[in-house]
PDB file of C-alpha atoms in Angstrom:
ATOM      1  CA  MET A   1      74.349 187.102   2.756  1.00  0.00           C
ATOM      2  CA  SER A   2      72.187 184.072   1.875  1.00  0.00           C
ATOM      3  CA  SER A   3      75.314 181.903   1.302  1.00  0.00           C
ATOM      4  CA  LEU A   4      76.621 182.796   4.800  1.00  0.00           C
ATOM      5  CA  ARG A   5      73.319 181.727   6.371  1.00  0.00           C
ATOM      6  CA  THR A   6      73.462 178.436   4.478  1.00  0.00           C
ATOM      7  CA  SER A   7      76.980 177.694   5.792  1.00  0.00           C
ATOM      8  CA  ARG A   8      75.908 178.316   9.399  1.00  0.00           C
ATOM      9  CA  THR A   9      72.892 176.071   9.002  1.00  0.00           C
ATOM     10  CA  ARG A  10      75.107 173.241   7.756  1.00  0.00           C
ATOM     11  CA  LEU A  11      77.536 173.653  10.674  1.00  0.00           C
ATOM     12  CA  VAL A  12      74.688 173.502  13.213  1.00  0.00           C
ATOM     13  CA  ALA A  13      73.287 170.382  11.540  1.00  0.00           C
ATOM     14  CA  ALA A  14      76.691 168.690  11.552  1.00  0.00           C
ATOM     15  CA  ALA A  15      77.208 169.504  15.238  1.00  0.00           C
ATOM     16  CA  ALA A  16      73.768 168.116  16.114  1.00  0.00           C
ATOM     17  CA  THR A  17      74.542 164.949  14.178  1.00  0.00           C
ATOM     18  CA  ALA A  18      77.803 164.487  16.142  1.00  0.00           C
ATOM     19  CA  VAL A  19      76.032 164.880  19.515  1.00  0.00           C
ATOM     20  CA  LEU A  20      73.386 162.326  18.554  1.00  0.00           C
ATOM     21  CA  ALA A  21      76.087 159.859  17.468  1.00  0.00           C
ATOM     22  CA  THR A  22      77.881 160.219  20.837  1.00  0.00           C
ATOM     23  CA  LEU A  23      74.679 159.620  22.819  1.00  0.00           C
ATOM     24  CA  SER A  24      73.855 156.577  20.715  1.00  0.00           C
ATOM     25  CA  LEU A  25      77.336 155.096  21.340  1.00  0.00           C
ATOM     26  CA  SER A  26      76.999 155.538  25.150  1.00  0.00           C
ATOM     27  CA  ALA A  27      73.633 153.799  25.158  1.00  0.00           C
ATOM     28  CA  CYS A  28      75.127 150.807  23.376  1.00  0.00           C
ATOM     29  CA  ASN A  29      77.877 150.414  26.076  1.00  0.00           C
ATOM     30  CA  ASN A  30      75.469 149.527  28.985  1.00  0.00           C
ATOM     31  CA  GLY A  31      72.238 148.591  27.277  1.00  0.00           C
ATOM     32  CA  THR A  32      70.328 151.169  29.315  1.00  0.00           C
ATOM     33  CA  GLY A  33      71.530 154.430  27.943  1.00  0.00           C
ATOM     34  CA  THR A  34      73.586 155.120  31.155  1.00  0.00           C
ATOM     35  CA  GLN A  35      77.273 154.277  31.556  1.00  0.00           C
ATOM     36  CA  ASP A  36      78.011 151.795  34.506  1.00  0.00           C
ATOM     37  CA  GLU A  37      81.149 153.032  36.272  1.00  0.00           C
ATOM     38  CA  GLY A  38      83.081 150.411  38.258  1.00  0.00           C
ATOM     39  CA  SER A  39      80.762 147.541  37.299  1.00  0.00           C
ATOM     40  CA  GLY A  40      83.639 145.011  37.514  1.00  0.00           C
ATOM     41  CA  SER A  41      84.064 145.380  41.337  1.00  0.00           C
ATOM     42  CA  SER A  42      80.512 145.629  42.631  1.00  0.00           C
ATOM     43  CA  THR A  43      78.329 142.644  43.785  1.00  0.00           C
ATOM     44  CA  SER A  44      74.571 142.653  43.966  1.00  0.00           C
ATOM     45  CA  PRO A  45      72.801 141.555  47.262  1.00  0.00           C
ATOM     46  CA  SER A  46      71.220 138.570  45.530  1.00  0.00           C
ATOM     47  CA  SER A  47      74.547 137.221  44.273  1.00  0.00           C
ATOM     48  CA  ALA A  48      76.159 137.673  47.742  1.00  0.00           C
ATOM     49  CA  THR A  49      73.347 135.690  49.440  1.00  0.00           C
ATOM     50  CA  ALA A  50      73.654 132.902  46.887  1.00  0.00           C
ATOM     51  CA  SER A  51      77.418 132.679  47.437  1.00  0.00           C
ATOM     52  CA  ALA A  52      77.059 132.487  51.248  1.00  0.00           C
ATOM     53  CA  THR A  53      74.408 129.759  50.992  1.00  0.00           C
ATOM     54  CA  ALA A  54      76.582 127.689  48.674  1.00  0.00           C
ATOM     55  CA  ALA A  55      79.569 128.006  51.008  1.00  0.00           C
ATOM     56  CA  SER A  56      77.611 126.883  54.107  1.00  0.00           C
ATOM     57  CA  ASN A  57      76.132 123.856  52.332  1.00  0.00           C
ATOM     58  CA  SER A  58      79.399 122.622  50.907  1.00  0.00           C
ATOM     59  CA  PRO A  59      81.201 119.877  52.977  1.00  0.00           C
ATOM     60  CA  ALA A  60      84.448 120.727  54.759  1.00  0.00           C
ATOM     61  CA  PRO A  61      87.473 119.413  52.863  1.00  0.00           C
ATOM     62  CA  SER A  62      88.941 116.159  54.175  1.00  0.00           C
ATOM     63  CA  GLY A  63      91.828 116.684  56.586  1.00  0.00           C
ATOM     64  CA  SER A  64      90.783 120.194  57.515  1.00  0.00           C
ATOM     65  CA  SER A  65      90.832 121.530  61.087  1.00  0.00           C
ATOM     66  CA  ALA A  66      87.076 120.906  61.364  1.00  0.00           C
ATOM     67  CA  ASP A  67      87.756 117.097  61.314  1.00  0.00           C
ATOM     68  CA  LYS A  68      90.485 117.059  63.955  1.00  0.00           C
ATOM     69  CA  VAL A  69      89.324 116.477  67.578  1.00  0.00           C
ATOM     70  CA  PRO A  70      92.013 115.891  70.275  1.00  0.00           C
ATOM     71  CA  SER A  71      91.657 112.314  71.503  1.00  0.00           C
ATOM     72  CA  ALA A  72      91.750 111.600  75.263  1.00  0.00           C
ATOM     73  CA  ALA A  73      94.287 109.070  76.549  1.00  0.00           C
ATOM     74  CA  THR A  74      92.646 105.754  77.427  1.00  0.00           C
ATOM     75  CA  GLY A  75      93.162 104.231  80.859  1.00  0.00           C
ATOM     76  CA  SER A  76      94.883 107.238  82.410  1.00  0.00           C
ATOM     77  CA  SER A  77      93.893 110.207  84.506  1.00  0.00           C
ATOM     78  CA  GLY A  78      94.799 113.872  84.117  1.00  0.00           C
ATOM     79  CA  SER A  79      94.963 113.815  80.278  1.00  0.00           C
ATOM     80  CA  GLY A  80      94.734 117.056  78.331  1.00  0.00           C
ATOM     81  CA  ALA A  81      95.857 118.832  75.169  1.00  0.00           C
ATOM     82  CA  THR A  82      98.747 121.237  75.395  1.00  0.00           C
ATOM     83  CA  GLY A  83     100.177 122.873  72.306  1.00  0.00           C
ATOM     84  CA  GLY A  84      98.368 120.438  70.032  1.00  0.00           C
ATOM     85  CA  SER A  85      99.713 117.304  71.745  1.00  0.00           C
ATOM     86  CA  THR A  86      98.108 115.025  74.338  1.00  0.00           C
ATOM     87  CA  THR A  87      99.773 114.624  77.733  1.00  0.00           C
ATOM     88  CA  THR A  88      98.932 111.904  80.253  1.00  0.00           C
ATOM     89  CA  THR A  89      99.541 111.267  83.938  1.00  0.00           C
ATOM     90  CA  ALA A  90     100.102 107.613  84.852  1.00  0.00           C
ATOM     91  CA  ARG A  91      97.882 105.987  87.479  1.00  0.00           C
ATOM     92  CA  THR A  92      99.646 105.140  90.655  1.00  0.00           C
ATOM     93  CA  SER A  93      98.520 101.996  92.248  1.00  0.00           C
ATOM     94  CA  ALA A  94      98.159 102.017  95.938  1.00  0.00           C
ATOM     95  CA  PRO A  95     100.301  99.446  97.788  1.00  0.00           C
ATOM     96  CA  LYS A  96      98.344  96.294  98.665  1.00  0.00           C
ATOM     97  CA  ALA A  97      98.452  94.519 102.013  1.00  0.00           C
ATOM     98  CA  PRO A  98      99.561  90.860 101.940  1.00  0.00           C
ATOM     99  CA  THR A  99      96.645  88.510 101.375  1.00  0.00           C
ATOM    100  CA  SER A 100      96.192  85.041 102.783  1.00  0.00           C
ATOM    101  CA  SER A 101      95.837  82.050 100.499  1.00  0.00           C
ATOM    102  CA  GLY A 102      94.594  78.608 101.472  1.00  0.00           C
ATOM    103  CA  THR A 103      93.595  77.057 104.786  1.00  0.00           C
ATOM    104  CA  PRO A 104      95.222  78.535 107.943  1.00  0.00           C
ATOM    105  CA  VAL A 105      98.117  76.573 109.417  1.00  0.00           C
ATOM    106  CA  THR A 106      99.813  76.422 112.816  1.00  0.00           C
ATOM    107  CA  CYS A 107     102.341  79.189 113.448  1.00  0.00           C
ATOM    108  CA  GLU A 108     105.882  77.905 113.890  1.00  0.00           C
ATOM    109  CA  GLY A 109     109.467  79.036 113.468  1.00  0.00           C
ATOM    110  CA  SER A 110     109.831  78.496 109.702  1.00  0.00           C
ATOM    111  CA  THR A 111     106.892  80.750 108.781  1.00  0.00           C
ATOM    112  CA  THR A 112     107.288  83.445 111.425  1.00  0.00           C
ATOM    113  CA  LYS A 113     109.830  85.910 112.768  1.00  0.00           C
ATOM    114  CA  THR A 114     110.234  86.219 116.538  1.00  0.00           C
ATOM    115  CA  VAL A 115     111.731  89.213 118.353  1.00  0.00           C
ATOM    116  CA  ALA A 116     112.555  89.296 122.095  1.00  0.00           C
ATOM    117  CA  ALA A 117     112.728  92.768 123.677  1.00  0.00           C
ATOM    118  CA  PRO A 118     113.379  93.415 127.398  1.00  0.00           C
ATOM    119  CA  LEU A 119     111.002  96.031 128.856  1.00  0.00           C
ATOM    120  CA  THR A 120     111.610  98.806 131.336  1.00  0.00           C
ATOM    121  CA  ARG A 121     107.918  98.773 132.270  1.00  0.00           C
ATOM    122  CA  PRO A 122     106.803  96.473 133.683  1.00  0.00           C
ATOM    123  CA  VAL A 123     110.234  95.872 135.180  1.00  0.00           C
ATOM    124  CA  ASN A 124     111.884  92.461 134.778  1.00  0.00           C
ATOM    125  CA  HIS A 125     109.655  91.721 131.802  1.00  0.00           C
ATOM    126  CA  MET A 126     110.353  90.769 128.199  1.00  0.00           C
ATOM    127  CA  LEU A 127     108.022  91.100 125.209  1.00  0.00           C
ATOM    128  CA  LEU A 128     107.906  88.378 122.553  1.00  0.00           C
ATOM    129  CA  THR A 129     106.616  89.496 119.148  1.00  0.00           C
ATOM    130  CA  VAL A 130     105.816  86.868 116.510  1.00  0.00           C
ATOM    131  CA  THR A 131     105.128  88.071 112.945  1.00  0.00           C
ATOM    132  CA  ASN A 132     103.617  85.857 110.269  1.00  0.00           C
ATOM    133  CA  THR A 133     106.022  85.864 107.300  1.00  0.00           C
ATOM    134  CA  GLY A 134     104.216  83.139 105.359  1.00  0.00           C
ATOM    135  CA  SER A 135     101.548  83.316 102.655  1.00  0.00           C
ATOM    136  CA  LYS A 136      98.809  81.712 104.780  1.00  0.00           C
ATOM    137  CA  SER A 137      97.104  82.768 107.979  1.00  0.00           C
ATOM    138  CA  CYS A 138      98.360  80.869 111.014  1.00  0.00           C
ATOM    139  CA  TYR A 139      97.107  80.092 114.511  1.00  0.00           C
ATOM    140  CA  LEU A 140      99.140  80.871 117.620  1.00  0.00           C
ATOM    141  CA  TYR A 141      97.957  78.129 119.953  1.00  0.00           C
ATOM    142  CA  GLY A 142      98.432  78.228 123.712  1.00  0.00           C
ATOM    143  CA  TYR A 143     101.562  79.968 124.940  1.00  0.00           C
ATOM    144  CA  PRO A 144     105.257  80.089 124.084  1.00  0.00           C
ATOM    145  CA  ALA A 145     107.395  77.294 125.469  1.00  0.00           C
ATOM    146  CA  VAL A 146     110.592  79.210 126.209  1.00  0.00           C
ATOM    147  CA  ARG A 147     114.026  77.830 127.019  1.00  0.00           C
ATOM    148  CA  PHE A 148     116.694  80.189 128.377  1.00  0.00           C
ATOM    149  CA  GLY A 149     120.261  78.936 127.977  1.00  0.00           C
ATOM    150  CA  GLU A 150     120.492  75.237 128.903  1.00  0.00           C
ATOM    151  CA  ALA A 151     117.396  75.138 131.103  1.00  0.00           C
ATOM    152  CA  GLN A 152     115.594  71.812 131.077  1.00  0.00           C
ATOM    153  CA  ALA A 153     112.149  72.835 132.337  1.00  0.00           C
ATOM    154  CA  VAL A 154     109.559  74.941 130.553  1.00  0.00           C
ATOM    155  CA  PRO A 155     108.307  77.832 132.716  1.00  0.00           C
ATOM    156  CA  PRO A 156     104.627  77.812 133.671  1.00  0.00           C
ATOM    157  CA  VAL A 157     101.931  80.000 132.110  1.00  0.00           C
ATOM    158  CA  ILE A 158      99.816  82.634 133.868  1.00  0.00           C
ATOM    159  CA  GLU A 159      96.420  80.973 133.581  1.00  0.00           C
ATOM    160  CA  ASP A 160      94.421  84.154 134.003  1.00  0.00           C
ATOM    161  CA  SER A 161      95.993  85.550 130.834  1.00  0.00           C
ATOM    162  CA  GLN A 162      94.232  83.060 128.539  1.00  0.00           C
ATOM    163  CA  PRO A 163      92.336  84.944 125.757  1.00  0.00           C
ATOM    164  CA  GLN A 164      88.783  84.121 124.729  1.00  0.00           C
ATOM    165  CA  ALA A 165      89.809  83.030 121.226  1.00  0.00           C
ATOM    166  CA  VAL A 166      92.855  81.520 119.566  1.00  0.00           C
ATOM    167  CA  VAL A 167      95.166  84.214 118.195  1.00  0.00           C
ATOM    168  CA  THR A 168      95.049  84.263 114.389  1.00  0.00           C
ATOM    169  CA  LEU A 169      97.714  85.990 112.324  1.00  0.00           C
ATOM    170  CA  LYS A 170      97.146  86.963 108.717  1.00  0.00           C
ATOM    171  CA  PRO A 171     100.288  87.346 106.577  1.00  0.00           C
ATOM    172  CA  GLY A 172     102.202  90.330 107.970  1.00  0.00           C
ATOM    173  CA  GLU A 173     100.320  90.476 111.284  1.00  0.00           C
ATOM    174  CA  SER A 174     101.885  89.990 114.732  1.00  0.00           C
ATOM    175  CA  GLY A 175     100.960  88.286 118.000  1.00  0.00           C
ATOM    176  CA  TYR A 176     102.452  88.912 121.468  1.00  0.00           C
ATOM    177  CA  ALA A 177     103.325  87.315 124.782  1.00  0.00           C
ATOM    178  CA  SER A 178     105.219  88.626 127.777  1.00  0.00           C
ATOM    179  CA  VAL A 179     107.749  86.830 129.935  1.00  0.00           C
ATOM    180  CA  ASN A 180     108.112  87.608 133.644  1.00  0.00           C
ATOM    181  CA  LEU A 181     111.865  87.096 133.979  1.00  0.00           C
ATOM    182  CA  SER A 182     112.365  87.386 137.713  1.00  0.00           C
ATOM    183  CA  ALA A 183     110.715  88.490 140.934  1.00  0.00           C
ATOM    184  CA  THR A 184     110.641  92.246 141.388  1.00  0.00           C
ATOM    185  CA  ASP A 185     111.148  91.999 145.156  1.00  0.00           C
ATOM    186  CA  GLY A 186     114.196  89.750 144.916  1.00  0.00           C
ATOM    187  CA  SER A 187     112.401  86.776 146.389  1.00  0.00           C
ATOM    188  CA  GLY A 188     113.211  84.489 143.446  1.00  0.00           C
ATOM    189  CA  ALA A 189     115.817  81.754 143.846  1.00  0.00           C
ATOM    190  CA  ASN A 190     118.313  80.058 141.553  1.00  0.00           C
ATOM    191  CA  GLY A 191     118.833  83.138 139.476  1.00  0.00           C
ATOM    192  CA  TYR A 192     121.286  83.253 136.554  1.00  0.00           C
ATOM    193  CA  THR A 193     122.073  85.302 133.459  1.00  0.00           C
ATOM    194  CA  ALA A 194     120.887  83.727 130.213  1.00  0.00           C
ATOM    195  CA  LYS A 195     122.507  84.644 126.900  1.00  0.00           C
ATOM    196  CA  SER A 196     120.397  82.594 124.518  1.00  0.00           C
ATOM    197  CA  LEU A 197     116.703  81.885 124.042  1.00  0.00           C
ATOM    198  CA  THR A 198     114.674  79.354 122.092  1.00  0.00           C
ATOM    199  CA  VAL A 199     110.920  79.723 121.608  1.00  0.00           C
ATOM    200  CA  TYR A 200     108.826  76.662 120.718  1.00  0.00           C
ATOM    201  CA  PHE A 201     105.276  76.718 119.357  1.00  0.00           C
ATOM    202  CA  GLN A 202     102.414  74.579 120.558  1.00  0.00           C
ATOM    203  CA  GLY A 203     100.001  72.680 118.341  1.00  0.00           C
ATOM    204  CA  ARG A 204      96.235  72.592 118.601  1.00  0.00           C
ATOM    205  CA  SER A 205      96.290  69.792 121.185  1.00  0.00           C
ATOM    206  CA  GLY A 206      98.609  71.756 123.461  1.00  0.00           C
ATOM    207  CA  ASN A 207     100.788  68.667 123.980  1.00  0.00           C
ATOM    208  CA  GLY A 208     104.365  69.410 123.019  1.00  0.00           C
ATOM    209  CA  SER A 209     105.727  71.644 120.277  1.00  0.00           C
ATOM    210  CA  VAL A 210     105.274  71.577 116.501  1.00  0.00           C
ATOM    211  CA  GLY A 211     107.496  72.647 113.623  1.00  0.00           C
ATOM    212  CA  ALA A 212     110.722  74.554 114.037  1.00  0.00           C
ATOM    213  CA  GLY A 213     111.602  76.641 117.062  1.00  0.00           C
ATOM    214  CA  ALA A 214     112.654  80.300 116.897  1.00  0.00           C
ATOM    215  CA  ARG A 215     115.911  81.693 118.253  1.00  0.00           C
ATOM    216  CA  PRO A 216     115.468  85.423 118.835  1.00  0.00           C
ATOM    217  CA  ALA A 217     118.574  87.374 119.838  1.00  0.00           C
ATOM    218  CA  LEU A 218     119.049  88.589 123.416  1.00  0.00           C
ATOM    219  CA  PRO A 219     121.002  91.664 124.544  1.00  0.00           C
ATOM    220  CA  ALA A 220     124.764  91.106 124.546  1.00  0.00           C
ATOM    221  CA  LYS A 221     124.868  91.224 128.357  1.00  0.00           C
ATOM    222  CA  GLY A 222     122.065  88.633 128.539  1.00  0.00           C
ATOM    223  CA  VAL A 223     118.971  88.704 130.753  1.00  0.00           C
ATOM    224  CA  TYR A 224     118.613  87.725 134.380  1.00  0.00           C
ATOM    225  CA  VAL A 225     116.054  85.023 135.224  1.00  0.00           C
ATOM    226  CA  ASP A 226     115.170  83.101 138.371  1.00  0.00           C
ATOM    227  CA  ASP A 227     112.724  80.393 139.371  1.00  0.00           C
ATOM    228  CA  SER A 228     109.784  82.846 139.366  1.00  0.00           C
ATOM    229  CA  LEU A 229     110.011  82.810 135.565  1.00  0.00           C
ATOM    230  CA  LYS A 230     106.600  82.521 133.829  1.00  0.00           C
ATOM    231  CA  VAL A 231     104.884  83.483 130.559  1.00  0.00           C
ATOM    232  CA  THR A 232     101.493  84.680 129.322  1.00  0.00           C
ATOM    233  CA  TYR A 233      99.323  83.100 126.682  1.00  0.00           C
ATOM    234  CA  TRP A 234      99.692  84.486 123.157  1.00  0.00           C
ATOM    235  CA  GLN A 235      97.702  87.701 122.772  1.00  0.00           C
ATOM    236  CA  GLN A 236      96.300  89.493 119.743  1.00  0.00           C
ATOM    237  CA  SER A 237      97.388  92.900 121.076  1.00  0.00           C
ATOM    238  CA  MET A 238     100.567  94.149 122.716  1.00  0.00           C
ATOM    239  CA  ASP A 239      98.669  95.937 125.457  1.00  0.00           C
ATOM    240  CA  ASP A 240      97.051  92.694 126.571  1.00  0.00           C
ATOM    241  CA  ALA A 241     100.419  90.955 126.639  1.00  0.00           C
ATOM    242  CA  VAL A 242     102.220  93.510 128.837  1.00  0.00           C
ATOM    243  CA  SER A 243      99.352  93.924 131.293  1.00  0.00           C
ATOM    244  CA  TRP A 244     100.417  90.780 133.245  1.00  0.00           C
TER     245      TRP A 244
END
């Protein structure tokens, strides 16, 4: 009986020794006496804050998207970025009016274009339009000295039509004069049909013509004139020209 008790005591002691050895081994694994499950995947709050601070303070790598700013096109309007590329709309320059250069000259046939157009109102009238085709402003002095066909005399001017200032034409501008071709009541004499016309330009003195004459075309059937033929002074506006 005493040997049986001794055997049991030894077994209990051995079992206790084994339990103590197991507990001691577990304590050695984590240094605290408690096993740390999943310690390889967890991150402490302090280490996470340190990592975020380091990332924000570190400079962006060269050539990264943080360095790239779309550049605007220089000297153009309507530029913008579309799909990563810059598109531009070219400036359109407005057309410029002809500008005068140098001292004004006298208008004459070589630097102007003259058009002769018969009018229905007033009846028996013709409008002369002179356009400056040169590069300098020019003065239209006095009145047109017109010659229909082979006529030898220059028709008189309507004195009351004289403007207050000499007509000045900038490049591209036009001046006007009207021609009373014949009497509206049929009282004119020596009438004939003219098929050609020459217009001469006066100089500042008003004595004779200067430069080249103009030869505007007439209608194919010609125009009828008689001895009541007369002209107006050159006018700056068409309305002033046809009012006589």
